[in-house]
PDB file of C-alpha atoms in Angstrom:
ATOM      1  CA  MET A   1      77.883 -16.864  19.235  1.00 52.00           C
ATOM      2  CA  ASN A   2      81.034 -18.744  20.098  1.00 58.00           C
ATOM      3  CA  LYS A   3      80.538 -21.074  22.965  1.00 61.00           C
ATOM      4  CA  ASN A   4      83.776 -21.702  24.904  1.00 60.00           C
ATOM      5  CA  LYS A   5      83.699 -25.016  26.780  1.00 68.00           C
ATOM      6  CA  ASN A   6      86.209 -23.864  29.246  1.00 76.00           C
ATOM      7  CA  ASN A   7      84.208 -20.909  30.363  1.00 74.00           C
ATOM      8  CA  PRO A   8      83.890 -21.077  34.247  1.00 77.00           C
ATOM      9  CA  PHE A   9      81.005 -18.490  34.362  1.00 82.00           C
ATOM     10  CA  LYS A  10      77.649 -20.114  34.019  1.00 82.00           C
ATOM     11  CA  THR A  11      74.172 -18.882  34.812  1.00 84.00           C
ATOM     12  CA  PRO A  12      71.414 -20.970  36.184  1.00 83.00           C
ATOM     13  CA  LYS A  13      68.711 -22.525  33.967  1.00 83.00           C
ATOM     14  CA  GLY A  14      65.837 -20.166  33.164  1.00 83.00           C
ATOM     15  CA  TYR A  15      67.631 -17.243  34.921  1.00 84.00           C
ATOM     16  CA  PHE A  16      67.087 -14.721  32.194  1.00 85.00           C
ATOM     17  CA  ASN A  17      63.409 -15.918  31.766  1.00 87.00           C
ATOM     18  CA  SER A  18      62.469 -15.097  35.236  1.00 85.00           C
ATOM     19  CA  PHE A  19      64.675 -12.068  35.755  1.00 87.00           C
ATOM     20  CA  GLU A  20      62.338  -9.507  34.917  1.00 88.00           C
ATOM     21  CA  ASP A  21      59.670 -10.826  37.219  1.00 87.00           C
ATOM     22  CA  LYS A  22      62.190 -11.017  40.168  1.00 85.00           C
ATOM     23  CA  LEU A  23      63.292  -7.329  39.427  1.00 85.00           C
ATOM     24  CA  MET A  24      59.629  -6.019  39.325  1.00 86.00           C
ATOM     25  CA  ASP A  25      58.930  -7.840  42.593  1.00 84.00           C
ATOM     26  CA  LYS A  26      61.914  -6.170  44.155  1.00 82.00           C
ATOM     27  CA  LEU A  27      61.118  -2.714  42.964  1.00 81.00           C
ATOM     28  CA  SER A  28      57.540  -2.871  43.921  1.00 81.00           C
ATOM     29  CA  GLN A  29      58.266  -3.513  47.538  1.00 79.00           C
ATOM     30  CA  PRO A  30      57.922  -0.597  49.859  1.00 75.00           C
ATOM     31  CA  GLU A  31      60.754  -1.226  51.955  1.00 74.00           C
ATOM     32  CA  SER A  32      64.398  -0.593  50.858  1.00 67.00           C
ATOM     33  CA  THR A  33      66.914  -3.314  50.632  1.00 67.00           C
ATOM     34  CA  PHE A  34      69.522  -0.807  51.827  1.00 66.00           C
ATOM     35  CA  PRO A  35      70.893  -0.942  55.270  1.00 65.00           C
ATOM     36  CA  LYS A  36      69.150   1.774  57.621  1.00 69.00           C
ATOM     37  CA  GLU A  37      72.258   2.347  59.622  1.00 73.00           C
ATOM     38  CA  ASN A  38      75.603   3.717  58.077  1.00 73.00           C
ATOM     39  CA  ALA A  39      77.350   0.904  56.455  1.00 70.00           C
ATOM     40  CA  PHE A  40      80.635   2.607  56.338  1.00 78.00           C
ATOM     41  CA  GLN A  41      81.909   3.009  59.753  1.00 82.00           C
ATOM     42  CA  VAL A  42      85.524   3.550  60.982  1.00 86.00           C
ATOM     43  CA  PRO A  43      86.602   1.228  63.746  1.00 85.00           C
ATOM     44  CA  ASP A  44      87.352   2.628  67.238  1.00 88.00           C
ATOM     45  CA  ASN A  45      90.824   4.137  67.518  1.00 90.00           C
ATOM     46  CA  TYR A  46      91.598   3.528  63.965  1.00 90.00           C
ATOM     47  CA  PHE A  47      93.484   6.735  63.271  1.00 91.00           C
ATOM     48  CA  GLU A  48      95.283   6.607  66.690  1.00 92.00           C
ATOM     49  CA  THR A  49      96.770   3.250  65.990  1.00 92.00           C
ATOM     50  CA  PHE A  50      97.253   3.617  62.382  1.00 92.00           C
ATOM     51  CA  ASN A  51     101.046   4.770  62.386  1.00 92.00           C
ATOM     52  CA  LYS A  52     101.836   1.973  64.732  1.00 90.00           C
ATOM     53  CA  ARG A  53     100.236  -0.617  62.550  1.00 89.00           C
ATOM     54  CA  LEU A  54     101.878   0.895  59.555  1.00 88.00           C
ATOM     55  CA  ARG A  55     105.349   0.703  61.130  1.00 87.00           C
ATOM     56  CA  ASN A  56     104.847  -3.000  61.952  1.00 86.00           C
ATOM     57  CA  LYS A  57     103.968  -3.855  58.435  1.00 83.00           C
ATOM     58  CA  LEU A  58     106.883  -2.017  56.945  1.00 82.00           C
ATOM     59  CA  GLU A  59     109.381  -3.855  59.429  1.00 81.00           C
ATOM     60  CA  ASN A  60     107.990  -7.008  58.130  1.00 76.00           C
ATOM     61  CA  GLU A  61     108.453  -6.200  54.418  1.00 69.00           C
ATOM     62  CA  THR A  62     108.338  -8.955  51.972  1.00 73.00           C
ATOM     63  CA  LYS A  63     110.978  -9.415  49.098  1.00 76.00           C
ATOM     64  CA  VAL A  64     110.034  -7.127  46.167  1.00 76.00           C
ATOM     65  CA  VAL A  65     110.099  -8.798  42.787  1.00 78.00           C
ATOM     66  CA  PRO A  66     110.826  -6.643  39.969  1.00 76.00           C
ATOM     67  CA  LEU A  67     108.435  -6.577  36.944  1.00 79.00           C
ATOM     68  CA  VAL A  68     111.178  -6.016  34.504  1.00 77.00           C
ATOM     69  CA  SER A  69     113.913  -8.609  34.267  1.00 78.00           C
ATOM     70  CA  TYR A  70     117.532  -7.453  33.925  1.00 83.00           C
ATOM     71  CA  LYS A  71     118.019 -10.435  31.512  1.00 85.00           C
ATOM     72  CA  ASN A  72     116.417  -8.419  28.823  1.00 85.00           C
ATOM     73  CA  PHE A  73     118.816  -5.504  29.357  1.00 87.00           C
ATOM     74  CA  PHE A  74     121.776  -7.934  29.160  1.00 90.00           C
ATOM     75  CA  ALA A  75     120.619  -9.383  26.033  1.00 90.00           C
ATOM     76  CA  VAL A  76     120.267  -5.959  24.411  1.00 91.00           C
ATOM     77  CA  ALA A  77     123.686  -4.948  25.768  1.00 92.00           C
ATOM     78  CA  ALA A  78     125.235  -8.084  24.356  1.00 94.00           C
ATOM     79  CA  SER A  79     123.717  -7.726  20.791  1.00 94.00           C
ATOM     80  CA  ILE A  80     124.962  -4.100  20.574  1.00 94.00           C
ATOM     81  CA  ALA A  81     128.409  -5.121  21.655  1.00 93.00           C
ATOM     82  CA  ALA A  82     128.356  -7.863  19.129  1.00 93.00           C
ATOM     83  CA  ILE A  83     127.382  -5.506  16.517  1.00 91.00           C
ATOM     84  CA  ALA A  84     130.149  -3.182  17.495  1.00 89.00           C
ATOM     85  CA  ILE A  85     132.672  -5.802  17.400  1.00 87.00           C
ATOM     86  CA  LEU A  86     131.523  -6.849  13.866  1.00 85.00           C
ATOM     87  CA  ALA A  87     131.503  -3.145  12.664  1.00 82.00           C
ATOM     88  CA  LEU A  88     135.105  -2.451  14.155  1.00 80.00           C
ATOM     89  CA  GLY A  89     136.458  -5.706  13.049  1.00 77.00           C
ATOM     90  CA  TYR A  90     135.445  -5.019   9.324  1.00 74.00           C
ATOM     91  CA  ASN A  91     138.404  -3.667   7.480  1.00 66.00           C
ATOM     92  CA  TRP A  92     137.097  -0.067   6.752  1.00 64.00           C
ATOM     93  CA  ASN A  93     140.554   1.263   5.621  1.00 62.00           C
ATOM     94  CA  ASN A  94     140.774  -0.714   2.381  1.00 65.00           C
ATOM     95  CA  ASN A  95     143.787   0.935   0.808  1.00 68.00           C
ATOM     96  CA  GLN A  96     143.380  -0.648  -2.599  1.00 70.00           C
ATOM     97  CA  GLU A  97     142.326   1.815  -5.108  1.00 73.00           C
ATOM     98  CA  LEU A  98     140.251   0.435  -8.034  1.00 71.00           C
ATOM     99  CA  GLY A  99     141.731   1.043 -11.530  1.00 75.00           C
ATOM    100  CA  PHE A 100     140.722   0.665 -15.010  1.00 72.00           C
ATOM    101  CA  ASN A 101     142.098  -2.848 -15.187  1.00 75.00           C
ATOM    102  CA  ASP A 102     139.709  -3.899 -12.359  1.00 72.00           C
ATOM    103  CA  LEU A 103     136.638  -3.383 -14.544  1.00 76.00           C
ATOM    104  CA  ALA A 104     135.225  -6.139 -16.818  1.00 80.00           C
ATOM    105  CA  ASN A 105     135.358  -5.631 -20.375  1.00 80.00           C
ATOM    106  CA  THR A 106     131.509  -6.241 -20.617  1.00 82.00           C
ATOM    107  CA  ASP A 107     130.926  -3.442 -17.996  1.00 82.00           C
ATOM    108  CA  ILE A 108     132.901  -1.036 -20.177  1.00 80.00           C
ATOM    109  CA  GLU A 109     131.064  -1.956 -23.248  1.00 81.00           C
ATOM    110  CA  ALA A 110     127.842  -1.703 -21.512  1.00 83.00           C
ATOM    111  CA  TYR A 111     128.735   1.721 -20.272  1.00 83.00           C
ATOM    112  CA  PHE A 112     129.692   3.068 -23.676  1.00 76.00           C
ATOM    113  CA  GLU A 113     126.462   1.342 -25.277  1.00 80.00           C
ATOM    114  CA  ASN A 114     124.116   2.926 -22.610  1.00 84.00           C
ATOM    115  CA  ASN A 115     125.648   6.457 -22.602  1.00 81.00           C
ATOM    116  CA  ASP A 116     125.502   8.717 -25.580  1.00 77.00           C
ATOM    117  CA  PHE A 117     128.854  10.842 -25.757  1.00 74.00           C
ATOM    118  CA  GLU A 118     128.238  12.155 -29.219  1.00 79.00           C
ATOM    119  CA  LEU A 119     131.681  11.052 -30.160  1.00 76.00           C
ATOM    120  CA  THR A 120     132.702   9.472 -33.424  1.00 79.00           C
ATOM    121  CA  PRO A 121     134.829   6.340 -33.523  1.00 75.00           C
ATOM    122  CA  TYR A 122     137.639   8.359 -34.798  1.00 79.00           C
ATOM    123  CA  GLU A 123     137.527  10.849 -31.764  1.00 81.00           C
ATOM    124  CA  ILE A 124     137.545   7.870 -29.495  1.00 75.00           C
ATOM    125  CA  ALA A 125     140.381   6.314 -31.319  1.00 76.00           C
ATOM    126  CA  GLU A 126     142.375   9.430 -30.783  1.00 79.00           C
ATOM    127  CA  VAL A 127     142.086   9.372 -26.967  1.00 78.00           C
ATOM    128  CA  LEU A 128     142.643   5.561 -26.551  1.00 74.00           C
ATOM    129  CA  PRO A 129     146.567   4.769 -26.158  1.00 71.00           C
ATOM    130  CA  VAL A 130     147.821   2.536 -28.870  1.00 68.00           C
ATOM    131  CA  THR A 131     150.906   1.188 -26.869  1.00 69.00           C
ATOM    132  CA  ASN A 132     151.081  -2.557 -26.414  1.00 66.00           C
ATOM    133  CA  THR A 133     148.080  -3.277 -28.652  1.00 64.00           C
ATOM    134  CA  GLU A 134     148.064  -5.632 -31.493  1.00 66.00           C
ATOM    135  CA  TYR A 135     145.969  -6.139 -34.484  1.00 61.00           C
ATOM    136  CA  SER A 136     144.523  -9.237 -33.024  1.00 62.00           C
ATOM    137  CA  ASP A 137     143.203  -7.276 -30.010  1.00 60.00           C
ATOM    138  CA  PHE A 138     140.633  -5.335 -32.067  1.00 61.00           C
ATOM    139  CA  LEU A 139     139.203  -8.414 -33.991  1.00 61.00           C
ATOM    140  CA  SER A 140     137.729 -11.235 -32.538  1.00 62.00           C
ATOM    141  CA  SER A 141     137.885 -13.250 -35.852  1.00 64.00           C
ATOM    142  CA  PRO A 142     140.285 -12.781 -38.607  1.00 65.00           C
ATOM    143  CA  LEU A 143     139.178 -10.802 -41.719  1.00 68.00           C
ATOM    144  CA  GLU A 144     138.179 -12.679 -44.683  1.00 76.00           C
ATOM    145  CA  GLY A 145     138.657 -11.349 -48.158  1.00 79.00           C
ATOM    146  CA  ASP A 146     135.050 -11.308 -49.272  1.00 83.00           C
ATOM    147  CA  ILE A 147     134.176  -9.187 -46.196  1.00 82.00           C
ATOM    148  CA  LEU A 148     137.041  -6.732 -46.770  1.00 79.00           C
ATOM    149  CA  LEU A 149     136.223  -6.256 -50.310  1.00 82.00           C
ATOM    150  CA  GLU A 150     132.566  -5.576 -49.429  1.00 86.00           C
ATOM    151  CA  TYR A 151     133.507  -3.118 -46.924  1.00 82.00           C
ATOM    152  CA  LEU A 152     135.757  -1.287 -49.305  1.00 81.00           C
ATOM    153  CA  ASN A 153     133.099  -1.160 -51.998  1.00 81.00           C
ATOM    154  CA  GLU A 154     130.646   0.383 -49.619  1.00 83.00           C
ATOM    155  CA  ASN A 155     132.900   3.000 -47.796  1.00 80.00           C
ATOM    156  CA  VAL A 156     135.630   3.984 -50.165  1.00 78.00           C
ATOM    157  CA  SER A 157     134.765   6.269 -53.173  1.00 76.00           C
ATOM    158  CA  ASP A 158     138.297   6.579 -54.715  1.00 75.00           C
ATOM    159  CA  PHE A 159     140.315   3.452 -54.850  1.00 69.00           C
ATOM    160  CA  ASP A 160     143.452   5.283 -55.766  1.00 71.00           C
ATOM    161  CA  GLU A 161     143.618   6.503 -52.223  1.00 69.00           C
ATOM    162  CA  LEU A 162     144.248   2.967 -51.175  1.00 69.00           C
ATOM    163  CA  ASN A 163     147.381   2.542 -53.296  1.00 69.00           C
ATOM    164  CA  ILE A 164     150.392   3.496 -51.156  1.00 65.00           C
ATOM    165  CA  VAL A 165     153.203   3.755 -53.525  1.00 64.00           C
ATOM    166  CA  ASP A 166     156.486   5.075 -52.431  1.00 59.00           C
ATOM    167  CA  ASN A 167     157.412   7.542 -55.146  1.00 56.00           C
ATOM    168  CA  GLU A 168     161.030   8.401 -54.426  1.00 51.00           C
TER     169      GLU A 168
END
């Protein structure tokens, strides 16, 4: 049981020990503890003078203090106005259109790696424009002779196709 030291309600010592005995004594008494006369009586001329007393009280009316403060309403209204000003102040009409040049190369590469288009590299090369591109744009490092020869050995079956001779 939590005993609160600031509790103003206290019972006398031994109250609950002797409570049952006191209760039984009162119940065993033959005489009633209720008043014999009607305890609820209306004073004389109460209803005749009621209107006059009511008017007197209404004329001496005290100031009514509202339970709800208007400061809260003003604070809410101010916060809504601040949000509206911020929303209207933001440039919603951004006329700049995004283009292909705005995308980062890593984003484009990640898009092609994560999406399967079932296109061969040759089909992709046919679609890409070749204007203003240089050989160095396709390669990050220059080709070395050993790597080039290894590639040709693995991918070319007829070396005569590689010989470009002008037979005029």
